[in-house]
Coordinates of C-alpha atoms and ligand atoms in Angstrom, one line a residue:
P1 CA -22.1 35.5 -21.0
S2 CA -22.3 38.3 -18.5
A3 CA -24.2 41.5 -19.0
E4 CA -20.8 43.0 -19.8
V5 CA -20.5 41.0 -23.0
S6 CA -21.3 43.1 -26.1
P7 CA -23.0 41.8 -29.3
D8 CA -19.7 40.6 -30.9
G9 CA -18.5 39.0 -27.6
Y10 CA -16.2 41.9 -26.6
Q11 CA -16.1 42.0 -22.8
G12 CA -15.9 45.3 -21.2
D13 CA -17.7 47.9 -23.3
G14 CA -21.0 47.4 -21.3
G15 CA -23.0 46.6 -24.5
E16 CA -26.2 44.7 -24.3
L17 CA -26.5 41.0 -24.6
H18 CA -27.0 40.1 -28.2
Q19 CA -28.7 37.0 -29.5
Y20 CA -25.5 35.8 -31.2
A21 CA -23.6 35.8 -27.9
Q22 CA -26.0 33.1 -26.6
R23 CA -25.7 30.8 -29.6
A24 CA -23.7 27.6 -29.4
H25 CA -21.7 28.7 -32.4
P26 CA -20.5 32.3 -31.8
V27 CA -19.4 34.6 -34.5
L28 CA -16.5 33.1 -36.5
K29 CA -13.3 35.0 -35.8
T30 CA -9.6 34.8 -36.6
N31 CA -7.1 34.0 -33.9
Q32 CA -6.7 37.7 -33.4
G33 CA -10.4 38.1 -32.7
L34 CA -11.5 39.7 -36.0
P35 CA -14.9 38.6 -37.3
V36 CA -14.7 36.7 -40.5
S37 CA -17.1 37.9 -43.3
D38 CA -16.8 34.9 -45.7
N39 CA -15.5 31.5 -44.8
Q40 CA -16.1 30.0 -48.2
N41 CA -14.3 32.2 -50.7
S42 CA -10.6 33.2 -50.6
L43 CA -9.6 36.7 -51.6
R44 CA -9.2 36.8 -55.5
A45 CA -7.7 39.4 -57.7
N46 CA -10.9 39.3 -59.8
L47 CA -13.8 37.1 -60.5
R48 CA -11.7 34.3 -62.0
G49 CA -8.3 35.6 -61.0
P50 CA -5.5 34.2 -58.8
S51 CA -5.8 34.1 -55.0
L52 CA -3.9 36.9 -53.2
L53 CA -1.1 36.4 -50.7
E54 CA -2.7 39.3 -48.8
D55 CA -5.5 37.0 -47.7
F56 CA -4.4 36.6 -44.1
I57 CA -7.6 34.8 -43.2
L58 CA -6.9 32.0 -45.8
R59 CA -3.3 31.8 -44.6
E60 CA -4.2 31.6 -40.9
K61 CA -6.8 28.9 -41.5
I62 CA -4.6 26.7 -43.8
S63 CA -1.5 27.2 -41.6
H64 CA -3.2 26.1 -38.4
F65 CA -4.5 23.1 -40.3
D66 CA -1.0 22.3 -41.6
H67 CA 0.2 22.0 -38.0
E68 CA -2.6 20.0 -36.5
R69 CA -0.6 16.8 -36.2
I70 CA 2.0 16.4 -33.6
P71 CA 4.4 13.4 -33.4
E72 CA 2.6 10.4 -32.1
R73 CA 4.0 8.5 -29.1
I74 CA 7.1 6.4 -30.1
V75 CA 5.3 3.5 -28.4
H76 CA 1.7 3.2 -27.2
A77 CA 0.6 5.6 -30.0
R78 CA -2.9 4.0 -30.2
G79 CA -4.8 4.5 -27.1
S80 CA -8.2 5.4 -25.6
G81 CA -8.7 7.3 -22.4
A82 CA -11.3 8.4 -19.9
H83 CA -11.8 10.5 -16.7
G84 CA -12.7 8.8 -13.5
Y85 CA -11.9 8.6 -9.8
F86 CA -10.1 6.4 -7.3
E87 CA -11.7 5.6 -3.9
L88 CA -9.8 4.2 -1.0
S89 CA -11.4 1.5 1.1
H90 CA -8.5 0.4 3.3
S91 CA -5.9 2.8 4.8
L92 CA -2.3 2.1 4.3
K93 CA -1.3 4.6 6.9
P94 CA 1.2 2.2 8.7
Y95 CA 3.1 2.1 5.4
T96 CA 2.8 5.4 3.7
T97 CA 2.1 9.1 4.1
A98 CA 0.6 9.4 0.6
K99 CA -2.9 10.8 1.3
I100 CA -4.4 9.0 -1.6
L101 CA -3.5 5.7 0.2
T102 CA -4.4 6.8 3.7
E103 CA -7.8 8.7 3.6
V104 CA -10.5 6.1 3.4
G105 CA -13.5 7.2 1.4
E106 CA -11.7 10.0 -0.3
R107 CA -12.2 10.2 -4.1
T108 CA -9.2 11.2 -6.1
P109 CA -9.9 12.4 -9.7
L110 CA -7.8 10.6 -12.4
F111 CA -7.4 10.1 -16.1
A112 CA -6.7 6.6 -17.5
R113 CA -5.3 5.8 -20.9
M114 CA -5.2 2.2 -22.3
S115 CA -3.2 1.5 -25.4
T116 CA -1.5 -1.0 -27.7
V117 CA 2.2 -0.8 -27.9
A118 CA 3.5 -1.4 -31.4
G119 CA 0.9 0.1 -33.9
G120 CA 0.6 3.7 -35.0
S121 CA -2.2 6.0 -33.7
G122 CA -4.5 4.9 -36.5
S123 CA -3.9 1.2 -36.2
A124 CA -6.5 -1.4 -35.2
D125 CA -7.5 -2.0 -31.5
T126 CA -7.2 -5.8 -31.5
P127 CA -3.8 -7.1 -32.6
R128 CA -1.8 -9.5 -30.5
D129 CA 0.0 -6.9 -28.3
V130 CA 0.6 -5.9 -24.8
R131 CA -1.8 -3.2 -23.6
G132 CA -0.7 -0.1 -21.7
F133 CA -2.6 0.7 -18.5
A134 CA -1.6 4.2 -17.4
I135 CA -3.3 6.2 -14.7
K136 CA -2.7 9.8 -13.7
F137 CA -4.1 10.5 -10.2
Y138 CA -4.7 14.2 -9.5
T139 CA -4.0 13.9 -5.8
R140 CA -4.0 16.6 -3.1
Q141 CA -0.2 16.2 -2.9
G142 CA 0.4 16.5 -6.6
N143 CA 0.1 14.1 -9.6
W144 CA 0.9 10.5 -9.2
D145 CA 1.3 8.5 -12.5
L146 CA 1.1 4.7 -12.3
V147 CA 2.2 3.8 -15.8
G148 CA 1.7 0.0 -16.2
N149 CA 0.7 -2.7 -18.6
N150 CA -1.9 -5.5 -18.6
I151 CA 0.9 -8.1 -18.1
P152 CA 2.8 -8.2 -14.8
V153 CA 6.2 -8.7 -16.2
F154 CA 8.3 -7.2 -19.0
F155 CA 10.6 -8.3 -21.9
I156 CA 13.9 -6.9 -20.6
Q157 CA 15.6 -6.3 -17.4
D158 CA 17.5 -3.1 -18.2
A159 CA 16.3 0.1 -19.9
I160 CA 19.4 0.3 -22.1
K161 CA 17.8 -2.5 -24.2
F162 CA 14.5 -0.7 -24.7
P163 CA 15.3 1.1 -28.0
D164 CA 16.5 -2.3 -29.4
L165 CA 13.4 -4.1 -28.3
I166 CA 11.1 -1.5 -29.8
H167 CA 13.1 -1.3 -33.0
A168 CA 12.7 -5.0 -33.3
V169 CA 9.0 -5.0 -32.5
K170 CA 7.9 -2.0 -34.7
M171 CA 7.6 -2.1 -38.5
E172 CA 10.8 -2.9 -40.2
P173 CA 12.7 0.2 -41.3
D174 CA 13.3 -0.7 -44.9
R175 CA 9.7 -1.9 -45.8
G176 CA 7.5 0.0 -43.4
F177 CA 5.5 -3.1 -42.2
P178 CA 4.2 -5.0 -40.3
Q179 CA 2.4 -2.2 -38.5
A180 CA 1.3 -3.9 -35.3
A181 CA 2.3 -7.5 -35.2
T182 CA 4.9 -9.7 -33.5
A183 CA 4.7 -12.2 -36.4
H184 CA 7.9 -11.0 -38.2
D185 CA 11.6 -11.8 -38.4
T186 CA 13.1 -8.9 -36.5
F187 CA 10.9 -9.4 -33.4
W188 CA 11.8 -13.1 -33.1
D189 CA 15.4 -12.5 -34.0
F190 CA 15.7 -10.2 -31.0
I191 CA 13.7 -12.5 -28.8
S192 CA 15.8 -15.5 -29.7
L193 CA 18.9 -13.6 -28.5
T194 CA 17.2 -12.3 -25.3
P195 CA 16.4 -15.3 -23.1
E196 CA 15.3 -13.0 -20.3
A197 CA 12.2 -12.3 -22.5
M198 CA 10.9 -15.9 -22.4
H199 CA 8.7 -15.3 -19.4
M200 CA 7.0 -12.4 -21.1
V201 CA 6.8 -14.4 -24.3
M202 CA 4.7 -17.0 -22.6
W203 CA 2.3 -14.2 -21.5
I204 CA 2.1 -12.5 -24.9
M205 CA 1.4 -15.8 -26.7
S206 CA -1.5 -16.4 -24.3
D207 CA -5.0 -14.9 -24.8
R208 CA -4.0 -12.0 -22.4
T209 CA -2.8 -10.1 -25.4
L210 CA -6.3 -10.4 -27.1
P211 CA -8.5 -8.6 -24.5
R212 CA -12.2 -8.7 -25.3
S213 CA -12.6 -5.2 -23.9
L214 CA -10.4 -2.6 -22.3
R215 CA -12.9 -3.0 -19.4
M216 CA -11.9 -6.6 -19.0
M217 CA -8.2 -6.4 -18.7
E218 CA -6.0 -6.5 -15.6
G219 CA -3.4 -3.8 -14.9
F220 CA 0.0 -4.0 -13.2
G221 CA 2.5 -1.5 -12.0
I222 CA 5.1 -4.2 -12.7
H223 CA 8.1 -2.8 -10.8
S224 CA 8.6 -2.9 -7.1
F225 CA 8.0 0.6 -5.7
R226 CA 8.5 1.7 -2.0
L227 CA 5.9 3.1 0.4
I228 CA 7.4 5.4 3.1
N229 CA 5.6 6.0 6.4
A230 CA 5.7 9.0 8.8
A231 CA 8.7 7.5 10.6
G232 CA 10.6 7.2 7.3
Q233 CA 10.5 3.4 7.2
S234 CA 10.0 1.9 3.8
T235 CA 8.1 -1.2 2.6
F236 CA 8.2 -2.6 -0.9
V237 CA 5.0 -2.6 -2.9
K238 CA 3.6 -3.9 -6.2
F239 CA 0.4 -2.5 -7.6
H240 CA -2.4 -4.5 -9.2
W241 CA -5.7 -3.6 -11.0
R242 CA -8.4 -6.3 -11.3
P243 CA -11.5 -5.7 -13.5
K244 CA -14.9 -6.0 -11.9
L245 CA -16.1 -7.6 -15.1
G246 CA -13.5 -10.3 -14.9
L247 CA -10.6 -11.0 -17.2
Q248 CA -11.9 -11.8 -20.6
S249 CA -10.3 -12.4 -24.0
T250 CA -11.2 -13.1 -27.6
T251 CA -9.8 -16.0 -29.5
W252 CA -7.2 -15.2 -32.2
D253 CA -9.7 -15.8 -35.0
E254 CA -12.2 -13.4 -33.4
A255 CA -9.5 -10.7 -32.9
C256 CA -8.5 -11.0 -36.6
K257 CA -12.1 -10.6 -37.8
I258 CA -12.8 -7.7 -35.5
A259 CA -9.7 -5.9 -36.7
G260 CA -11.2 -6.0 -40.2
A261 CA -14.8 -5.3 -39.3
D262 CA -14.3 -2.6 -36.7
P263 CA -10.7 -1.4 -36.1
D264 CA -12.1 0.9 -33.3
F265 CA -13.6 -2.0 -31.4
H266 CA -12.1 -1.3 -28.0
R267 CA -12.4 2.5 -28.3
R268 CA -16.0 2.3 -29.3
D269 CA -16.8 -0.3 -26.5
L270 CA -15.3 2.0 -23.9
F271 CA -17.1 5.1 -25.2
E272 CA -20.4 3.3 -25.4
A273 CA -20.0 1.8 -21.9
I274 CA -19.2 5.1 -20.3
S275 CA -21.9 7.1 -22.3
T276 CA -24.6 4.6 -21.3
G277 CA -23.7 4.6 -17.6
H278 CA -22.0 1.2 -17.5
F279 CA -18.9 2.6 -15.8
P280 CA -15.9 0.3 -15.9
E281 CA -14.5 -0.5 -12.5
W282 CA -11.3 -2.1 -11.2
E283 CA -10.2 -3.3 -7.8
F284 CA -6.9 -1.9 -6.7
S285 CA -4.7 -4.2 -4.6
V286 CA -1.2 -4.1 -3.3
Q287 CA 1.5 -6.7 -2.5
L288 CA 3.5 -5.5 0.5
F289 CA 6.8 -7.0 1.5
S290 CA 10.0 -6.1 3.5
Q291 CA 13.6 -6.2 2.4
E292 CA 14.0 -9.3 4.7
E293 CA 11.2 -11.1 2.9
A294 CA 12.5 -10.1 -0.5
D295 CA 15.9 -11.6 0.5
Q296 CA 14.2 -15.0 0.8
F297 CA 12.4 -14.9 -2.6
P298 CA 13.9 -17.4 -5.1
F299 CA 14.2 -14.6 -7.6
D300 CA 15.1 -10.9 -7.5
H301 CA 12.1 -8.6 -7.1
L302 CA 14.1 -5.8 -8.8
D303 CA 14.1 -7.9 -12.0
A304 CA 11.0 -6.8 -14.1
T305 CA 10.9 -10.1 -15.9
K306 CA 9.7 -11.7 -12.6
L307 CA 6.4 -11.4 -10.7
I308 CA 5.8 -12.1 -7.1
P309 CA 3.5 -15.1 -6.9
E310 CA 0.4 -14.5 -4.8
E311 CA 1.2 -17.6 -2.7
L312 CA 4.3 -15.8 -1.5
V313 CA 2.8 -12.4 -1.0
P314 CA -1.1 -12.2 -1.1
L315 CA -2.9 -9.3 -2.7
Q316 CA -4.6 -6.8 -0.4
P317 CA -7.5 -5.0 -2.0
V318 CA -7.4 -1.3 -0.9
G319 CA -9.6 0.6 -3.3
R320 CA -11.4 0.9 -6.6
L321 CA -11.1 2.8 -9.8
V322 CA -14.1 3.9 -11.8
L323 CA -14.1 5.5 -15.2
D324 CA -17.2 7.6 -15.5
R325 CA -16.6 10.4 -18.0
W326 CA -15.5 10.4 -21.7
P327 CA -13.1 13.2 -22.5
D328 CA -14.6 16.4 -24.0
N329 CA -11.9 16.4 -26.7
F330 CA -9.8 13.5 -27.8
F331 CA -6.7 15.4 -28.9
A332 CA -6.7 17.9 -25.9
E333 CA -6.9 15.1 -23.4
T334 CA -6.2 11.5 -24.6
E335 CA -3.6 12.6 -27.0
Q336 CA -1.9 15.3 -25.0
I337 CA -1.8 13.5 -21.7
A338 CA 1.8 12.9 -20.6
F339 CA 2.4 10.1 -18.2
C340 CA 5.8 9.7 -16.5
P341 CA 6.8 7.0 -14.0
S342 CA 8.8 9.7 -12.1
H343 CA 5.7 11.5 -11.1
L344 CA 5.4 10.3 -7.5
V345 CA 3.8 11.8 -4.5
P346 CA 5.3 12.0 -0.9
G347 CA 5.0 8.6 0.7
I348 CA 5.9 6.7 -2.5
D349 CA 9.4 6.1 -3.9
F350 CA 11.2 4.1 -6.6
S351 CA 13.1 0.9 -6.2
N352 CA 16.4 0.1 -7.8
D353 CA 14.8 -1.9 -10.7
P354 CA 17.1 -1.0 -13.6
L355 CA 14.2 -0.9 -16.0
L356 CA 12.3 1.5 -13.9
Q357 CA 15.4 3.7 -13.4
G358 CA 15.7 4.2 -17.1
R359 CA 12.0 4.9 -17.5
L360 CA 12.4 7.8 -15.1
F361 CA 14.4 9.6 -17.7
S362 CA 12.7 8.5 -20.9
Y363 CA 9.1 9.8 -20.6
L364 CA 9.8 13.5 -19.8
D365 CA 12.5 13.5 -22.5
T366 CA 10.3 12.2 -25.2
Q367 CA 7.4 14.5 -24.2
L368 CA 9.6 17.5 -24.7
S369 CA 9.6 16.7 -28.4
R370 CA 6.2 15.2 -28.7
L371 CA 4.4 18.1 -27.0
G372 CA 7.0 20.6 -28.0
S373 CA 7.5 22.7 -24.9
V374 CA 8.9 22.6 -21.4
N375 CA 5.5 24.0 -20.3
F376 CA 3.4 21.0 -21.3
H377 CA 2.5 20.4 -17.7
Q378 CA 0.2 23.5 -18.1
I379 CA -2.0 21.7 -20.5
P380 CA -5.2 21.1 -18.5
V381 CA -5.1 17.3 -18.6
N382 CA -1.5 17.4 -17.3
A383 CA -1.8 20.1 -14.8
P384 CA -2.0 19.2 -11.1
Q385 CA -5.4 19.9 -9.5
C386 CA -3.9 21.0 -6.2
P387 CA -2.6 24.6 -5.7
F388 CA 1.0 24.8 -7.0
A389 CA 3.7 27.3 -7.6
N390 CA 7.4 27.3 -8.2
Q391 CA 10.1 29.5 -9.5
Q392 CA 10.2 28.3 -13.0
R393 CA 9.6 30.9 -15.6
D394 CA 9.3 31.6 -19.3
G395 CA 9.9 28.9 -21.9
R396 CA 8.1 28.1 -25.2
M397 CA 4.3 28.2 -24.9
Q398 CA 4.2 29.8 -21.5
A399 CA 0.5 30.0 -20.8
S400 CA 0.4 31.1 -17.2
V401 CA 1.0 34.7 -16.1
P402 CA 3.0 34.6 -12.8
R403 CA 3.0 37.9 -10.9
G404 CA 5.8 39.6 -8.9
R405 CA 9.5 40.1 -9.1
V406 CA 10.8 37.1 -7.4
A407 CA 11.4 33.9 -9.4
Y408 CA 14.1 32.5 -7.2
E409 CA 14.6 30.9 -3.8
P410 CA 15.6 31.7 -1.1
S411 CA 14.4 35.3 -1.0
T412 CA 13.4 37.9 1.6
L413 CA 11.6 40.2 -0.9
E414 CA 8.3 38.4 -1.1
G415 CA 8.2 36.0 1.9
D416 CA 9.7 32.6 1.9
S417 CA 6.8 30.2 1.9
A418 CA 8.5 27.7 -0.3
R419 CA 10.8 26.8 2.6
E420 CA 8.0 26.2 5.0
S421 CA 6.7 23.4 2.8
F422 CA 10.0 21.6 2.4
S423 CA 9.4 19.4 5.5
R424 CA 6.2 18.2 4.0
G425 CA 7.7 17.6 0.6
F426 CA 8.8 14.6 -1.3
Q427 CA 11.4 12.5 0.6
T428 CA 13.6 9.8 -0.9
A429 CA 13.8 6.5 1.1
E430 CA 16.9 6.5 3.2
V431 CA 18.8 3.6 1.7
S432 CA 22.6 3.0 1.9
E433 CA 24.3 1.8 -1.3
S434 CA 27.8 0.4 -1.5
G435 CA 29.9 -1.7 -4.0
D436 CA 31.9 -1.2 -7.2
K437 CA 30.2 0.7 -10.0
G438 CA 30.2 -0.8 -13.5
R439 CA 28.1 -2.1 -16.4
I440 CA 27.2 -5.2 -14.4
R441 CA 24.3 -7.4 -13.6
A442 CA 23.6 -9.3 -10.5
G443 CA 23.6 -13.2 -10.6
S444 CA 20.1 -13.0 -9.1
F445 CA 18.8 -11.7 -12.5
A446 CA 20.1 -14.9 -14.2
D447 CA 17.2 -17.3 -14.0
H448 CA 15.1 -16.8 -17.2
Y449 CA 13.0 -19.9 -17.4
S450 CA 11.5 -20.8 -14.0
Q451 CA 8.7 -18.3 -14.0
A452 CA 8.1 -18.9 -17.7
R453 CA 7.5 -22.6 -16.9
Q454 CA 5.5 -21.7 -13.8
F455 CA 3.2 -19.5 -15.9
Y456 CA 2.8 -22.1 -18.8
R457 CA 2.1 -25.0 -16.4
S458 CA -0.4 -22.9 -14.4
Q459 CA -2.6 -22.6 -17.5
M460 CA -5.6 -24.7 -18.3
C461 CA -5.1 -27.2 -21.1
Y462 CA -7.0 -25.2 -23.7
E463 CA -5.0 -22.1 -22.7
Q464 CA -1.8 -24.1 -23.2
A465 CA -3.1 -25.1 -26.6
H466 CA -3.7 -21.5 -27.5
I467 CA -0.1 -20.6 -26.5
A468 CA 1.3 -23.4 -28.6
S469 CA -0.8 -22.5 -31.7
A470 CA 0.1 -18.8 -31.2
L471 CA 3.8 -19.7 -31.2
V472 CA 3.3 -21.9 -34.3
F473 CA 1.5 -19.1 -36.2
E474 CA 3.9 -16.4 -35.2
L475 CA 7.1 -18.4 -35.9
S476 CA 5.7 -19.7 -39.2
K477 CA 5.9 -16.1 -40.4
V478 CA 9.6 -16.0 -39.6
G479 CA 11.7 -16.5 -42.8
H480 CA 15.0 -17.5 -41.1
A481 CA 15.2 -21.1 -40.0
H482 CA 17.9 -20.4 -37.4
V483 CA 15.6 -17.9 -35.6
R484 CA 12.8 -20.4 -35.5
Q485 CA 15.1 -23.1 -34.2
A486 CA 16.6 -20.8 -31.5
V487 CA 13.2 -19.9 -30.1
V488 CA 12.1 -23.6 -30.0
G489 CA 15.4 -24.3 -28.2
H490 CA 14.5 -21.8 -25.5
L491 CA 11.0 -23.4 -25.3
R492 CA 12.8 -26.7 -24.4
H493 CA 14.2 -24.9 -21.3
I494 CA 10.6 -24.0 -20.3
D495 CA 8.6 -27.2 -21.1
E496 CA 9.7 -30.0 -23.3
E497 CA 6.2 -30.9 -24.3
L498 CA 5.4 -27.3 -25.4
A499 CA 8.6 -27.3 -27.5
R500 CA 7.6 -30.6 -29.1
R501 CA 4.1 -29.2 -30.0
V502 CA 5.6 -26.1 -31.5
A503 CA 8.4 -28.0 -33.4
S504 CA 5.8 -30.4 -34.9
G505 CA 3.6 -27.4 -35.9
L506 CA 6.5 -25.9 -37.6
G507 CA 7.4 -29.1 -39.4
F508 CA 10.7 -29.8 -37.6
V509 CA 11.9 -33.4 -38.0
V510 CA 14.1 -33.2 -35.0
L511 CA 14.0 -30.9 -31.9
P512 CA 16.7 -28.2 -32.1
M513 CA 19.6 -28.3 -29.6
L514 CA 19.1 -26.7 -26.3
P515 CA 20.7 -23.3 -26.3
H516 CA 23.7 -23.0 -24.1
A517 CA 22.3 -22.3 -20.7
T518 CA 24.4 -19.6 -19.3
E519 CA 21.6 -19.2 -16.9
P520 CA 20.8 -21.5 -14.0
V521 CA 17.7 -23.6 -14.9
R522 CA 15.8 -24.5 -11.8
D523 CA 12.3 -25.4 -10.8
Y524 CA 10.1 -23.0 -8.9
P525 CA 9.8 -23.1 -6.0
P526 CA 13.4 -24.2 -5.5
S527 CA 13.8 -27.2 -3.2
Ligands
HEM1 C1 4.8 5.0 -23.2 C2 4.3 1.4 -20.1 C3 9.0 0.4 -20.3 C4 9.6 4.5 -22.8 C5 4.3 4.1 -22.3 C6 2.9 4.0 -22.0 C7 2.8 3.0 -21.2 C8 4.0 2.4 -20.9 C9 1.5 2.5 -20.6 C10 1.8 4.8 -22.7 C11 1.4 5.9 -21.8 C12 0.3 6.7 -22.4 O1 -0.8 6.1 -22.4 O2 0.5 7.8 -22.8 C13 5.5 0.8 -19.9 C14 5.8 -0.3 -19.0 C15 7.1 -0.6 -19.1 C16 7.7 0.3 -20.0 C17 4.8 -1.0 -18.1 C18 8.0 -1.6 -18.3 C19 7.6 -2.2 -17.2 C20 9.6 1.5 -20.9 C21 11.0 1.7 -21.0 C22 11.2 2.9 -21.7 C23 9.9 3.3 -22.0 C24 12.1 0.8 -20.4 C25 12.4 3.6 -22.1 C26 13.6 3.4 -21.5 C27 8.4 4.9 -23.1 C28 8.2 6.1 -24.0 C29 6.8 6.2 -24.1 C30 6.2 5.2 -23.3 C31 9.2 6.9 -24.6 C32 6.0 7.3 -24.8 C33 5.6 8.4 -23.8 C34 4.9 9.5 -24.5 O3 5.1 9.9 -25.6 O4 4.1 10.2 -23.7 N1 5.0 3.1 -21.6 N2 6.7 1.2 -20.5 N3 8.9 2.5 -21.6 N4 7.2 4.4 -22.8 FE1 6.9 2.8 -21.6

């Protein structure tokens, strides 16, 4: 407190510094700044009489408490976050103008949030589930959000299916369970009718969905994005995070025991690591490829159910991420942070991936109701850390106090600096599009089994055994025989031996029929 602060904290009456002003707990006051005389007894009509409506102190306190909860995220409600920084080691200047990827040695502050997908905000940390891996970089050119997962592919190819996927994954609407599990009818019913999910199914049945620690997971941007250089040329890019501690998982039995003994296992681990100076670290790598190279891939890189094998496009390490500070306040930061895949900086652009295109709309839309105001970008954890101004004004919970008369552009009344910056602003890649519009899907999105097979066969024999037993456990919880059979049918398209193992674990006497392959089934790499 300055010398201007008076005994009760009032700034400006020139009073002397009072001992109370220096205490960690200042005088208790109402939201209007009135000192409270008694925080233990409400105002009563007499010694044993009724409480009075007049007691505005009681009403303010209870009312604020009543509204402490905001809606949790529709997905990824359970998450843990931390502050940190990104440091670039190799410049990508030939490919991009994004300063965060061109200035070697520069440290960009960031906030990371890692999450489960299906469970509520109070659910356990260790169910079998995909983990979110979301980073908000506070770059010199504005905020860049890389909102990824710990698995490099996704269940579906088109965002229009996302509400159905999540309704099938989350607790069933009539009974309100299971809270965070894929071992139930609706999930497998949906999956059995969605062959494009089979590659992701192989990954989620592997130990990757049972991370030992948030510090020991990989992260992936999943979609192809574009980098754009100073000449306006664009190069496709995929983003990868690899943990310095290596990729480590628990077994299923360990994950179940931990969920009972310590539901906060991952959050506690991250908190303890950061508070004791064991800062988690990830290597950041890119896969770069041109349109001509993409045209040669035996899959469509715009299909989020496909990855680009490293044999085709090697990973280039370009930097590192370090998490070194636990948030001061969980709600203000980890809970109120709002990631959005459409938050890009100049030099980075989207691709036409139809899953990504839908995501560009969904996040801001949901956050308007989750955080309750068009001004949620002013919350400190969401606000850009570079200078910024625009002509937006007003709106619910407006916390900034813009000065001046001009809240429009162009204008001659107060200069026209906005225009000067346009040439340095965000530019979309110059791409020509042609063809007939429609609710259509390219044939290049039709191969649903090759990469599922490639993943399964790339696993060590004990990892394959874990995948098979996970499938047996999960499908044994499914009440409808036709759903179990349909899933095993899909497995036959992936690997006959895997299908046999699962069928035998489920007690099938004969293998189910192969589902009609509307999709071409071919080996990877194609001959
Ligand atoms: C939240 C990743 C697909 C809608 C999240 C979060 C992550 C994530 C990491 C949590 C962010 C946080 O920690 O606050 C992904 C990935 C996807 C994907 C990697 C596919 C590659 C989709 C799609 C949609 C969608 C297709 C909708 C069309 C949402 C919504 C939230 C969310 C509504 C909640 C956001 C909030 O309340 O702040 N997603 N997601 N996601 N995602 Fe996705």
